[in-house]
Amino acid sequence: MSNPKRAMARMVRIDAIDPIEGADRIVAAHVGGWVVVIGKGDFEAGDLAVFFETDTFLPSDDPRYARFAERGEKEMMVDGAAKRGHVLRTARLRGVYSQGLLMRPQDVLPSSIPEYAYETMREDRANLTSLCGVREYDPIRTTDQGNMSILRRYDPWVAPRTDAERIQNVSEEAFAIVKKTSYIVSVKVDGTSITMLNDPRYNKIRLFSHNNELATDDGFGRQVYEQAEKQGLVAWLGANVGVTLQMEACGPKINGNRLGLKAMRLFVFSAWDTEGCRYLNPYNFSDEAVRNALTPKLGSNLGGFDKTTDLIEYVDGIKGHVTDRLDEGVVIHILGNLTATQEEWFALANELGAQMQVKVISNKYLLRSK
């Protein structure tokens, strides 16, 4: 399901505009770590713009976005009804990756918002998703994951939601601080988010998708629970009360099964201590069940990457860490402070949020999986 808190639209200032070799009508606009191919003359460096991230659903019945329908439409459920719209995806134009969309603020924001407020919106990193009338694309799913017997909404006490920040949204200052922390880098596995724990308040195993708690005796929740039993994770959770495991469920009929797995498999990438309210390093766990379920670890040294763009280039096209196919990317899991000052640590937490994770998606993977 889509994440209601994700900022699909926000105010930005264009950092730079570069020519594209062999192209007369298009140029590359840089916004933080993002690159967006735009028409020549559409913007200048230093201009304010509304930036829409990839995966944004632009409703075709909204006059602001009607012109994008000719580029292709998809359907999604909005307030109980199917709506059609264009979905922003990663593209490659004249050898340049283009991600997202830039529009002039006056063309997309309500006229009641004065232009002098635009700069404040940018400085405050205001989420303009609702004002712009867009949302994250959440494809209509039929029986891909079977019946999901939903019990209630996600319980934030069990662990922060799995909402790792995209590297393109991380400032170079914050990235420099990341390298001063205690962290691990693991392969990002393409599946569906699962959170499980033995909850001491209920004295039972609880299972969650990204947004909801699922029944463990019916539908997709039962399938996941049974797979967790096979991998020994249910027994491990039973013996480790209050430790939450977060993982990806991958396999047939799950998110296109881009890894080509023949059966469901759970990949653990995070562990949360509910009492201490802190992340644990699951790669240090001695139990074989958890160790066998861990997503592949790539290391804990980002020293060779001076800028975020260096890491983006490195991740592009990595493959073979899970199956022989392209890997989706990597995730940096920040576990605690190391040499960063307290001020730097708080600044980093303010930029990354409670999850304290950064994801780097392979552009080649995004192009293959559109």
Coordinates of C-alpha atoms in Angstrom, one line a residue:
M1 CA 0.0 0.0 0.0
S2 CA 1.1 3.6 -0.5
N3 CA 2.6 5.6 2.3
P4 CA 0.4 8.6 3.2
K5 CA 3.3 10.4 4.8
R6 CA 5.6 10.2 1.8
A7 CA 6.2 13.7 0.2
M8 CA 5.4 13.0 -3.4
A9 CA 5.5 16.8 -4.1
R10 CA 7.6 19.5 -2.5
M11 CA 9.1 22.9 -3.2
V12 CA 12.7 22.9 -4.4
R13 CA 15.3 25.2 -5.8
I14 CA 17.0 24.0 -9.0
D15 CA 20.7 23.6 -8.2
A16 CA 22.1 23.4 -11.8
I17 CA 21.1 22.8 -15.4
D18 CA 23.5 20.9 -17.6
P19 CA 23.4 20.3 -21.4
I20 CA 22.8 16.8 -22.7
E21 CA 25.3 15.7 -25.3
G22 CA 23.6 15.5 -28.7
A23 CA 20.4 17.1 -27.6
D24 CA 19.2 20.5 -28.7
R25 CA 15.8 20.7 -27.0
I26 CA 16.3 19.1 -23.6
V27 CA 18.6 19.6 -20.7
A28 CA 19.3 18.0 -17.3
A29 CA 18.0 19.8 -14.2
H30 CA 19.6 18.9 -10.9
V31 CA 17.6 19.0 -7.6
G32 CA 19.6 17.6 -4.7
G33 CA 20.5 14.1 -5.8
W34 CA 17.8 13.9 -8.5
V35 CA 18.2 14.6 -12.2
V36 CA 15.1 15.6 -14.2
V37 CA 15.2 16.0 -18.0
I38 CA 13.3 19.1 -18.9
G39 CA 12.7 21.2 -22.0
K40 CA 15.5 23.8 -22.8
G41 CA 14.4 27.1 -21.4
D42 CA 11.7 25.7 -19.1
F43 CA 13.7 26.6 -16.0
E44 CA 16.9 28.3 -15.0
A45 CA 19.3 27.4 -12.2
G46 CA 18.1 29.0 -9.0
D47 CA 14.4 28.9 -10.0
L48 CA 11.9 27.6 -7.5
A49 CA 9.8 24.6 -8.7
V50 CA 7.5 22.0 -7.4
F51 CA 9.2 18.6 -7.7
F52 CA 7.2 15.4 -8.0
E53 CA 9.0 12.2 -7.1
T54 CA 8.9 9.0 -9.1
D55 CA 5.8 6.8 -8.3
T56 CA 3.6 9.9 -8.2
F57 CA 0.1 9.3 -9.6
L58 CA -1.1 12.3 -11.6
P59 CA -4.9 12.1 -12.0
S60 CA -6.0 12.5 -15.6
D61 CA -9.3 14.3 -14.5
D62 CA -7.3 17.1 -12.9
P63 CA -6.7 19.9 -15.5
R64 CA -3.2 20.4 -14.1
Y65 CA -2.1 17.0 -15.2
A66 CA -4.5 16.1 -18.1
R67 CA -1.7 16.6 -20.7
F68 CA 0.3 13.7 -19.2
A69 CA -2.3 11.1 -19.9
E70 CA -1.0 10.8 -23.5
R71 CA 2.2 9.4 -22.1
G72 CA 0.3 6.4 -20.7
E73 CA -2.3 5.8 -17.9
K74 CA -2.7 3.4 -15.1
E75 CA -5.6 2.8 -12.7
M76 CA -5.6 2.9 -8.9
M77 CA -8.3 3.0 -6.2
V78 CA -8.9 6.5 -4.8
D79 CA -11.5 6.8 -2.0
G80 CA -13.1 3.6 -3.1
A81 CA -13.3 4.4 -6.8
A82 CA -11.0 3.5 -9.7
K83 CA -9.2 6.5 -11.2
R84 CA -7.0 6.8 -14.1
G85 CA -3.8 8.8 -14.2
H86 CA -0.2 8.9 -15.4
V87 CA 2.5 7.5 -13.1
L88 CA 6.0 9.0 -13.0
R89 CA 8.7 6.4 -13.6
T90 CA 12.4 6.4 -14.2
A91 CA 13.3 7.0 -17.8
R92 CA 16.5 7.3 -19.8
L93 CA 16.8 10.0 -22.4
R94 CA 19.9 10.4 -24.5
G95 CA 21.8 8.4 -22.0
V96 CA 20.6 10.5 -19.0
Y97 CA 18.4 9.0 -16.2
S98 CA 15.4 11.2 -15.6
Q99 CA 13.4 10.8 -12.4
G100 CA 10.4 12.9 -11.4
L101 CA 8.8 16.0 -12.7
L102 CA 9.3 19.7 -12.3
M103 CA 6.4 22.2 -12.6
R104 CA 6.2 25.9 -11.9
P105 CA 4.6 26.6 -8.5
Q106 CA 2.0 29.0 -9.9
D107 CA 0.9 26.3 -12.4
V108 CA 0.2 23.7 -9.8
L109 CA -0.5 25.3 -6.4
P110 CA -3.8 26.9 -5.4
S111 CA -3.9 30.6 -6.3
S112 CA -4.7 31.4 -2.7
I113 CA -1.1 30.7 -1.8
P114 CA 1.0 33.9 -2.3
E115 CA 4.3 33.6 -4.1
Y116 CA 6.2 35.0 -1.1
A117 CA 5.3 31.8 0.8
Y118 CA 7.1 29.6 -1.7
E119 CA 10.5 30.1 -0.2
T120 CA 9.2 29.3 3.3
M121 CA 7.7 26.1 1.9
R122 CA 11.1 25.1 0.5
E123 CA 13.0 25.9 3.7
D124 CA 10.4 24.0 5.8
R125 CA 10.5 20.9 3.5
A126 CA 6.7 21.2 3.4
N127 CA 4.9 18.2 2.0
L128 CA 2.7 19.6 -0.9
T129 CA 1.3 16.2 -1.9
S130 CA -2.3 17.1 -0.8
L131 CA -2.2 20.6 -2.1
C132 CA -1.1 19.4 -5.5
G133 CA -3.9 16.7 -5.6
V134 CA -1.5 13.8 -6.2
R135 CA -0.5 10.7 -4.3
E136 CA 1.8 7.7 -4.4
Y137 CA 0.8 5.2 -7.0
D138 CA -0.7 2.1 -5.4
P139 CA -1.6 -0.4 -8.1
I140 CA -4.9 -2.2 -8.0
R141 CA -4.2 -5.7 -6.7
T142 CA -6.5 -8.6 -7.3
T143 CA -5.4 -11.9 -5.9
D144 CA -1.6 -11.4 -6.1
Q145 CA -1.2 -11.9 -2.4
G146 CA -4.4 -13.7 -1.7
N147 CA -6.9 -12.5 0.9
M148 CA -5.4 -10.2 3.4
S149 CA -7.4 -10.5 6.6
I150 CA -6.8 -7.1 8.2
L151 CA -7.3 -6.9 12.0
R152 CA -6.4 -3.2 12.6
R153 CA -4.0 -0.5 11.5
Y154 CA -0.2 -0.6 12.0
D155 CA 0.8 -0.3 15.7
P156 CA 3.8 2.1 15.8
W157 CA 4.9 0.8 19.2
V158 CA 6.2 -2.4 17.6
A159 CA 8.8 -0.6 15.4
P160 CA 9.1 2.5 13.2
R161 CA 7.5 1.8 9.8
T162 CA 9.9 0.7 7.0
D163 CA 10.2 4.0 5.3
A164 CA 13.9 4.4 4.4
E165 CA 14.7 7.8 2.8
R166 CA 15.9 7.9 -0.8
I167 CA 19.5 8.9 -1.2
Q168 CA 18.5 11.6 -3.6
N169 CA 16.7 13.3 -0.8
V170 CA 19.6 13.2 1.6
S171 CA 21.8 16.3 1.7
E172 CA 25.6 16.0 1.2
E173 CA 26.0 17.3 4.7
A174 CA 23.8 14.5 6.1
F175 CA 25.6 11.9 4.0
A176 CA 28.9 13.1 5.5
I177 CA 27.4 12.5 9.0
V178 CA 26.1 9.1 8.0
K179 CA 29.8 8.0 7.5
K180 CA 30.5 9.0 11.1
T181 CA 27.9 6.7 12.5
S182 CA 27.8 3.0 13.2
Y183 CA 26.0 1.4 10.2
I184 CA 25.8 -1.6 7.9
V185 CA 25.0 -1.8 4.2
S186 CA 22.8 -4.6 2.9
V187 CA 21.2 -5.5 -0.4
K188 CA 17.7 -4.2 -0.9
V189 CA 15.3 -7.1 -1.7
D190 CA 12.2 -6.4 -3.8
G191 CA 9.2 -7.9 -2.0
T192 CA 6.5 -6.7 0.4
S193 CA 7.2 -5.3 3.8
I194 CA 6.6 -7.6 6.8
T195 CA 7.0 -6.8 10.5
M196 CA 6.8 -9.5 13.2
L197 CA 7.3 -9.8 17.0
N198 CA 6.3 -11.7 20.1
D199 CA 4.4 -8.8 21.7
P200 CA 4.6 -8.9 25.6
R201 CA 1.5 -6.9 25.9
Y202 CA -0.6 -9.5 24.1
N203 CA 1.6 -12.5 24.8
K204 CA 1.4 -13.6 21.2
I205 CA 3.1 -13.3 17.8
R206 CA 1.8 -10.4 15.8
L207 CA 2.3 -9.8 12.1
F208 CA 2.1 -6.6 10.1
S209 CA 2.2 -5.4 6.5
H210 CA 3.3 -1.8 5.9
N211 CA 0.1 -0.3 7.0
N212 CA -2.0 -3.0 8.8
E213 CA -1.9 -5.9 11.2
L214 CA -2.8 -9.1 9.5
A215 CA -4.4 -12.2 10.9
T216 CA -2.0 -15.1 11.2
D217 CA -4.6 -17.8 10.7
D218 CA -6.1 -16.7 7.4
G219 CA -5.1 -15.4 3.9
F220 CA -1.7 -13.9 3.1
G221 CA -0.9 -13.5 6.8
R222 CA -1.2 -17.2 7.3
Q223 CA 1.1 -17.9 4.4
V224 CA 3.7 -15.5 5.8
Y225 CA 3.4 -17.0 9.3
E226 CA 3.8 -20.5 8.0
Q227 CA 6.9 -19.5 6.1
A228 CA 8.3 -17.8 9.2
E229 CA 7.7 -21.1 11.0
K230 CA 9.6 -23.0 8.3
Q231 CA 12.6 -20.7 8.5
G232 CA 12.6 -20.9 12.3
L233 CA 11.7 -17.2 12.8
V234 CA 8.5 -17.9 14.8
A235 CA 10.5 -20.0 17.3
W236 CA 13.2 -17.3 17.5
L237 CA 10.6 -14.6 18.2
G238 CA 9.0 -16.8 20.8
A239 CA 12.3 -16.9 22.7
N240 CA 13.1 -13.2 22.2
V241 CA 10.1 -11.3 23.5
G242 CA 10.0 -7.6 22.5
V243 CA 12.4 -7.9 19.6
T244 CA 10.8 -6.9 16.3
L245 CA 12.0 -8.4 13.1
Q246 CA 11.4 -6.4 9.9
M247 CA 11.7 -8.2 6.6
E248 CA 10.7 -8.6 3.0
A249 CA 8.4 -11.4 1.9
C250 CA 9.5 -12.4 -1.7
G251 CA 8.4 -15.1 -4.1
P252 CA 5.6 -16.1 -6.6
K253 CA 2.7 -13.7 -6.8
I254 CA 4.5 -11.1 -4.7
N255 CA 5.3 -7.8 -6.4
G256 CA 6.0 -9.5 -9.7
N257 CA 8.6 -11.9 -8.1
R258 CA 11.4 -10.0 -9.8
L259 CA 14.0 -12.3 -8.1
G260 CA 12.5 -15.3 -9.8
L261 CA 12.1 -17.3 -6.7
K262 CA 10.2 -20.6 -6.9
A263 CA 8.8 -20.4 -3.4
M264 CA 8.1 -17.7 -0.7
R265 CA 11.2 -16.6 1.3
L266 CA 11.5 -14.1 4.1
F267 CA 14.6 -11.8 4.2
V268 CA 15.3 -10.1 7.5
F269 CA 16.9 -6.7 7.3
S270 CA 16.2 -5.0 10.6
A271 CA 15.7 -5.7 14.3
W272 CA 14.1 -3.3 16.8
D273 CA 14.2 -3.4 20.6
T274 CA 10.8 -2.3 21.8
E275 CA 11.9 -1.7 25.3
G276 CA 15.1 0.2 24.5
C277 CA 13.5 1.9 21.5
R278 CA 16.6 1.3 19.4
Y279 CA 17.8 -0.7 16.4
L280 CA 19.8 -3.8 17.0
N281 CA 22.4 -5.3 14.6
P282 CA 20.8 -8.5 13.4
Y283 CA 24.0 -9.5 11.7
N284 CA 25.5 -10.0 15.2
F285 CA 22.8 -12.4 16.2
S286 CA 24.1 -15.9 16.8
D287 CA 20.9 -17.8 16.1
E288 CA 21.1 -19.7 12.9
A289 CA 17.5 -19.1 11.9
V290 CA 18.0 -15.3 11.8
R291 CA 21.4 -15.5 10.2
N292 CA 20.1 -17.7 7.4
A293 CA 17.3 -15.2 6.8
L294 CA 19.4 -12.1 6.6
T295 CA 19.6 -10.0 3.5
P296 CA 23.1 -10.2 2.1
K297 CA 25.5 -7.7 3.8
L298 CA 27.8 -5.7 1.6
G299 CA 29.9 -4.2 4.3
S300 CA 30.2 -1.3 6.6
N301 CA 32.5 1.1 4.9
L302 CA 31.2 4.0 2.8
G303 CA 34.6 5.8 3.0
G304 CA 35.2 5.4 -0.8
F305 CA 32.1 7.4 -1.6
D306 CA 32.7 11.1 -1.3
K307 CA 29.2 12.1 -2.5
T308 CA 25.8 10.6 -2.8
T309 CA 26.2 10.5 -6.6
D310 CA 29.2 8.2 -6.2
L311 CA 27.0 5.7 -4.3
I312 CA 24.2 6.0 -6.8
E313 CA 26.6 5.2 -9.7
Y314 CA 28.1 2.3 -7.7
V315 CA 24.7 0.7 -7.1
D316 CA 23.5 1.1 -10.7
G317 CA 23.4 -2.4 -12.2
I318 CA 24.6 -4.4 -9.2
K319 CA 23.4 -8.0 -9.4
G320 CA 23.8 -11.6 -8.2
H321 CA 23.7 -11.1 -4.4
V322 CA 20.3 -12.9 -4.0
T323 CA 19.8 -14.7 -7.3
D324 CA 21.5 -14.2 -10.7
R325 CA 19.2 -11.3 -11.5
L326 CA 19.7 -7.6 -11.0
D327 CA 19.5 -6.4 -7.4
E328 CA 17.1 -3.7 -6.5
G329 CA 19.7 -1.7 -4.7
V330 CA 21.2 -1.3 -1.2
V331 CA 20.0 0.0 2.2
I332 CA 22.2 1.8 4.8
H333 CA 21.1 0.9 8.3
I334 CA 22.2 3.4 10.9
L335 CA 22.6 1.7 14.3
G336 CA 24.0 4.3 16.5
N337 CA 26.5 7.2 16.9
L338 CA 30.2 6.7 16.5
T339 CA 32.3 9.8 15.9
A340 CA 29.5 12.3 15.0
T341 CA 28.8 15.1 17.5
Q342 CA 25.5 15.2 19.3
E343 CA 24.5 18.2 17.2
E344 CA 25.3 16.2 14.0
W345 CA 23.4 13.2 15.3
F346 CA 20.3 15.2 15.9
A347 CA 20.6 16.9 12.6
L348 CA 20.8 13.5 10.9
A349 CA 17.8 12.2 12.8
N350 CA 15.8 15.3 11.8
E351 CA 16.6 14.7 8.1
L352 CA 16.1 10.9 8.1
G353 CA 13.3 10.4 10.6
A354 CA 12.7 7.6 13.0
Q355 CA 13.7 4.9 10.5
M356 CA 17.3 6.1 10.3
Q357 CA 17.8 4.2 7.1
V358 CA 18.8 5.3 3.6
K359 CA 18.0 3.4 0.4
V360 CA 19.8 3.6 -2.9
I361 CA 17.8 2.1 -5.8
S362 CA 19.5 0.8 -8.9
N363 CA 18.4 2.9 -11.9
K364 CA 18.9 -0.1 -14.2
Y365 CA 16.6 -2.1 -12.0
L366 CA 14.0 0.6 -12.1
L367 CA 14.1 0.7 -15.9
R368 CA 13.7 -3.1 -16.1
S369 CA 10.8 -3.2 -13.6
K370 CA 8.6 -0.5 -15.0

